[in-house]
Amino acid sequence: MEIIATILLVIGIVGLIAQALIGLCFFISCIWEKEKRASVFAGLQFLGMFIVLIVYLYLIGIGFVKTNLGLALLIAMYIFASLAAFLLMKKTAPNPKALKGTKGLIAGDVKRQDEREIVFARNRSLIPGSDQYKAFYREYPEYEAYDTKRRELGGPLGHPGTIDRPYEGPNVAATLASASIPMHLSTPNAFNPQPHPELKGKKFDLNPEEATERVKGYARNRGADLVGITEINPLWVYSNRGEIFHENWENWGKEIKVEHKYAIVFATEMSFEMVGTGPHSPTMIESMGNYAQGAYIATQLAHFIANLGYSATASHLRHYDSLMVPLAVDAGLGELGRLGYLITKELGPRVRLGAVSTDLPLIPDKPMDIGVEDFCWICKKCAVCCPSNSIPLEKDQTIVGGLLRWKLNAETCFEYWGKIGTDCNICMRVCPWSHARTFPHRIILELITKNRLARRLFSIMDDIFYGKKPKVKSIPKWAQFNAGIMD
Ligand code: SF4
Ligand code: SF4
């Protein structure tokens, strides 16, 4: 009996020390994240755990824990702790829809998206008075009033940096430095390359396993943080060309053929620090920097595959053949979130996507279930924080265009971008999946990707620690638009 009591006491000490250390890690993590509110709560939490440890040691010291009452309380505490751990760590039933990728979202007739209809193409490519302008609004008159008004605000980012005026200048310069890179890489021989003459037309005979390893390794080596492969579902290929960047108007409205069987889809991480400044101008530097990096990776990967003797087309900011998010879902990079972005396990929605389509035989990845749909049902933080009310607050998704999803209002979101002169990114910043991947957040992530109860618990904890409307984070010195304005 004496030995059992001693073992129980030691387990208690080890458990409480481990708990206090995790609390301390979380406190340090919050300070590193520069989260004032979370640091205060994490500090209080650590203090509470530390006091419990001291009280426990004191009770051992005075012999209380070895009394009948003390032992009964100790056993009750173990039962409670074991039950809580079991309930939080048990793997709950998978989401069959998520495991099917985008096929799990199809709930009706889905038509291929016409690229001419997306807000960017309407804003950027339709020049008032041009033949394309007249042809488009003859076919889609419902867009004309909105588009005319939106054009008065300027291009996709309005007048860049408006929200930070009169201090936006250097940040706009940094943004535009990156924006020009995808433009340089969007000529046909850049996005759809020919093999290098040095290779004399050789076609390499690679088996799919080896080809997959080589293209994934190359993409990672070039800077991709996540890489997946999917067989292309033709539904996600645009039906007609709508974005024109090099005065090649003969392509406007042209049918986009589904030429390749596979897509290599990749994601690059957006800096936690820069996204944390959204909607201010540093977040737009980060978005454009990632688009430039995506164009660089996609172009090199397409050239690599062309040199292997296969056809390949790069998709990036200035040349998309397909919708990136559905391809990424099918390639097993993550799930579609309420905010309309892909949510990955590794980096949450803090990513930008690029892809290369090809006829090189590859091995596709499987879609993943990380519990995003279930988390988004309870969370809604992006919808609550969205300044233009563009993200639906209703719990359930609706069927839009044959797909079961939360329908982002692209028009109101885009109008807000035009007013503030950045791409906002508030929804990305506040999403609980966007936290820096510090040790405590990795533990939380492991729990919420597997367990429903953990999703509920940590959604509430996120509101407590970070607030229902998390604050903008401090801005790196080099990207400040007005020192001290955010304090
Ligand atoms: S980018 Fe901003 S305006 Fe657009 S949906 Fe996200 S939070 Fe709303
Ligand atoms: S903020 Fe919440 S509701 Fe919105 S996408 Fe992220 S997890 Fe889902």
mmCIF file of N, CA and C in Angstrom, residues 203-251:
data_model
loop_
_atom_site.group_PDB
_atom_site.id
_atom_site.type_symbol
_atom_site.label_atom_id
_atom_site.label_comp_id
_atom_site.label_asym_id
_atom_site.label_seq_id
_atom_site.Cartn_x
_atom_site.Cartn_y
_atom_site.Cartn_z
ATOM 1 N N LYS A 203 13.786 12.175 -74.416
ATOM 2 C CA LYS A 203 12.682 11.981 -73.484
ATOM 3 C C LYS A 203 13.128 10.971 -72.439
ATOM 4 N N PHE A 204 13.146 11.367 -71.198
ATOM 5 C CA PHE A 204 13.637 10.489 -70.137
ATOM 6 C C PHE A 204 12.556 9.481 -69.747
ATOM 7 N N ASP A 205 12.981 8.245 -69.616
ATOM 8 C CA ASP A 205 12.035 7.183 -69.277
ATOM 9 C C ASP A 205 12.023 6.972 -67.766
ATOM 10 N N LEU A 206 11.183 7.766 -67.097
ATOM 11 C CA LEU A 206 11.136 7.682 -65.629
ATOM 12 C C LEU A 206 9.887 6.914 -65.221
ATOM 13 N N ASN A 207 10.011 6.033 -64.236
ATOM 14 C CA ASN A 207 8.767 5.433 -63.743
ATOM 15 C C ASN A 207 8.082 6.446 -62.820
ATOM 16 N N PRO A 208 6.751 6.311 -62.609
ATOM 17 C CA PRO A 208 6.008 7.336 -61.854
ATOM 18 C C PRO A 208 6.572 7.582 -60.459
ATOM 19 N N GLU A 209 7.066 6.539 -59.785
ATOM 20 C CA GLU A 209 7.622 6.732 -58.433
ATOM 21 C C GLU A 209 8.817 7.678 -58.482
ATOM 22 N N GLU A 210 9.720 7.386 -59.422
ATOM 23 C CA GLU A 210 10.928 8.203 -59.499
ATOM 24 C C GLU A 210 10.596 9.628 -59.952
ATOM 25 N N ALA A 211 9.695 9.722 -60.950
ATOM 26 C CA ALA A 211 9.317 11.059 -61.441
ATOM 27 C C ALA A 211 8.705 11.879 -60.303
ATOM 28 N N THR A 212 7.860 11.226 -59.495
ATOM 29 C CA THR A 212 7.201 11.928 -58.377
ATOM 30 C C THR A 212 8.235 12.420 -57.378
ATOM 31 N N GLU A 213 9.176 11.540 -57.064
ATOM 32 C CA GLU A 213 10.202 11.932 -56.096
ATOM 33 C C GLU A 213 11.039 13.099 -56.626
ATOM 34 N N ARG A 214 11.350 13.039 -57.917
ATOM 35 C CA ARG A 214 12.194 14.090 -58.497
ATOM 36 C C ARG A 214 11.467 15.430 -58.545
ATOM 37 N N VAL A 215 10.208 15.435 -59.018
ATOM 38 C CA VAL A 215 9.530 16.746 -59.149
ATOM 39 C C VAL A 215 9.190 17.334 -57.771
ATOM 40 N N LYS A 216 8.820 16.465 -56.835
ATOM 41 C CA LYS A 216 8.520 16.990 -55.494
ATOM 42 C C LYS A 216 9.798 17.529 -54.842
ATOM 43 N N GLY A 217 10.867 16.765 -54.985
ATOM 44 C CA GLY A 217 12.140 17.191 -54.392
ATOM 45 C C GLY A 217 12.617 18.498 -55.007
ATOM 46 N N TYR A 218 12.464 18.608 -56.324
ATOM 47 C CA TYR A 218 12.914 19.828 -57.008
ATOM 48 C C TYR A 218 12.084 21.037 -56.544
ATOM 49 N N ALA A 219 10.765 20.832 -56.459
ATOM 50 C CA ALA A 219 9.895 21.944 -56.026
ATOM 51 C C ALA A 219 10.276 22.399 -54.617
ATOM 52 N N ARG A 220 10.522 21.433 -53.731
ATOM 53 C CA ARG A 220 10.915 21.791 -52.354
ATOM 54 C C ARG A 220 12.260 22.506 -52.362
ATOM 55 N N ASN A 221 13.166 21.971 -53.174
ATOM 56 C CA ASN A 221 14.498 22.571 -53.258
ATOM 57 C C ASN A 221 14.439 24.015 -53.766
ATOM 58 N N ARG A 222 13.451 24.306 -54.630
ATOM 59 C CA ARG A 222 13.309 25.665 -55.163
ATOM 60 C C ARG A 222 12.606 26.598 -54.175
ATOM 61 N N GLY A 223 12.052 26.046 -53.101
ATOM 62 C CA GLY A 223 11.449 26.927 -52.088
ATOM 63 C C GLY A 223 10.002 26.633 -51.734
ATOM 64 N N ALA A 224 9.410 25.581 -52.323
ATOM 65 C CA ALA A 224 8.030 25.250 -51.951
ATOM 66 C C ALA A 224 8.030 24.650 -50.546
ATOM 67 N N ASP A 225 7.073 25.054 -49.716
ATOM 68 C CA ASP A 225 6.987 24.494 -48.359
ATOM 69 C C ASP A 225 6.129 23.236 -48.325
ATOM 70 N N LEU A 226 5.124 23.168 -49.169
ATOM 71 C CA LEU A 226 4.272 21.979 -49.245
ATOM 72 C C LEU A 226 4.102 21.622 -50.719
ATOM 73 N N VAL A 227 4.111 20.339 -51.020
ATOM 74 C CA VAL A 227 3.933 19.913 -52.415
ATOM 75 C C VAL A 227 3.016 18.688 -52.449
ATOM 76 N N GLY A 228 2.055 18.692 -53.351
ATOM 77 C CA GLY A 228 1.181 17.531 -53.536
ATOM 78 C C GLY A 228 0.894 17.346 -55.017
ATOM 79 N N ILE A 229 0.368 16.163 -55.349
ATOM 80 C CA ILE A 229 0.071 15.861 -56.756
ATOM 81 C C ILE A 229 -1.368 15.382 -56.873
ATOM 82 N N THR A 230 -2.037 15.829 -57.928
ATOM 83 C CA THR A 230 -3.397 15.346 -58.167
ATOM 84 C C THR A 230 -3.584 15.060 -59.651
ATOM 85 N N GLU A 231 -4.508 14.132 -59.926
ATOM 86 C CA GLU A 231 -5.002 14.022 -61.302
ATOM 87 C C GLU A 231 -5.954 15.183 -61.468
ATOM 88 N N ILE A 232 -5.851 15.909 -62.565
ATOM 89 C CA ILE A 232 -6.654 17.137 -62.720
ATOM 90 C C ILE A 232 -8.111 16.787 -63.011
ATOM 91 N N ASN A 233 -9.003 17.273 -62.149
ATOM 92 C CA ASN A 233 -10.428 17.173 -62.439
ATOM 93 C C ASN A 233 -10.745 18.318 -63.408
ATOM 94 N N PRO A 234 -11.201 18.008 -64.635
ATOM 95 C CA PRO A 234 -11.411 19.063 -65.645
ATOM 96 C C PRO A 234 -12.345 20.182 -65.165
ATOM 97 N N LEU A 235 -13.171 19.896 -64.142
ATOM 98 C CA LEU A 235 -14.079 20.936 -63.641
ATOM 99 C C LEU A 235 -13.333 22.139 -63.097
ATOM 100 N N TRP A 236 -12.083 21.932 -62.677
ATOM 101 C CA TRP A 236 -11.333 23.048 -62.055
ATOM 102 C C TRP A 236 -10.441 23.778 -63.049
ATOM 103 N N VAL A 237 -10.537 23.403 -64.333
ATOM 104 C CA VAL A 237 -9.798 24.146 -65.367
ATOM 105 C C VAL A 237 -10.738 25.239 -65.887
ATOM 106 N N TYR A 238 -10.236 26.480 -65.964
ATOM 107 C CA TYR A 238 -11.078 27.566 -66.489
ATOM 108 C C TYR A 238 -11.578 27.198 -67.881
ATOM 109 N N SER A 239 -12.806 27.621 -68.192
ATOM 110 C CA SER A 239 -13.355 27.288 -69.516
ATOM 111 C C SER A 239 -12.804 28.227 -70.594
ATOM 112 N N ASN A 240 -12.679 29.533 -70.248
ATOM 113 C CA ASN A 240 -12.235 30.515 -71.251
ATOM 114 C C ASN A 240 -11.243 31.492 -70.632
ATOM 115 N N ARG A 241 -10.314 31.950 -71.437
ATOM 116 C CA ARG A 241 -9.283 32.886 -70.958
ATOM 117 C C ARG A 241 -9.889 34.276 -70.716
ATOM 118 N N GLY A 242 -9.565 34.840 -69.566
ATOM 119 C CA GLY A 242 -10.114 36.170 -69.249
ATOM 120 C C GLY A 242 -9.060 37.180 -68.826
ATOM 121 N N GLU A 243 -7.896 36.708 -68.398
ATOM 122 C CA GLU A 243 -6.833 37.613 -67.931
ATOM 123 C C GLU A 243 -5.844 37.839 -69.060
ATOM 124 N N ILE A 244 -5.653 39.084 -69.428
ATOM 125 C CA ILE A 244 -4.735 39.434 -70.524
ATOM 126 C C ILE A 244 -3.684 40.386 -69.974
ATOM 127 N N PHE A 245 -2.412 40.024 -70.129
ATOM 128 C CA PHE A 245 -1.347 40.855 -69.552
ATOM 129 C C PHE A 245 -0.343 41.379 -70.581
ATOM 130 N N HIS A 246 -0.333 40.764 -71.766
ATOM 131 C CA HIS A 246 0.699 41.162 -72.737
ATOM 132 C C HIS A 246 0.078 41.631 -74.050
ATOM 133 N N GLU A 247 -1.069 42.283 -73.934
ATOM 134 C CA GLU A 247 -1.758 42.799 -75.129
ATOM 135 C C GLU A 247 -2.104 41.701 -76.137
ATOM 136 N N ASN A 248 -2.107 40.458 -75.688
ATOM 137 C CA ASN A 248 -2.439 39.344 -76.602
ATOM 138 C C ASN A 248 -3.957 39.120 -76.588
ATOM 139 N N TRP A 249 -4.664 40.137 -77.092
ATOM 140 C CA TRP A 249 -6.128 40.121 -77.003
ATOM 141 C C TRP A 249 -6.768 38.988 -77.789
ATOM 142 N N GLU A 250 -6.026 38.435 -78.744
ATOM 143 C CA GLU A 250 -6.598 37.312 -79.510
ATOM 144 C C GLU A 250 -6.914 36.125 -78.597
ATOM 145 N N ASN A 251 -6.285 36.098 -77.419
ATOM 146 C CA ASN A 251 -6.538 34.984 -76.488
ATOM 147 C C ASN A 251 -7.774 35.202 -75.614
#
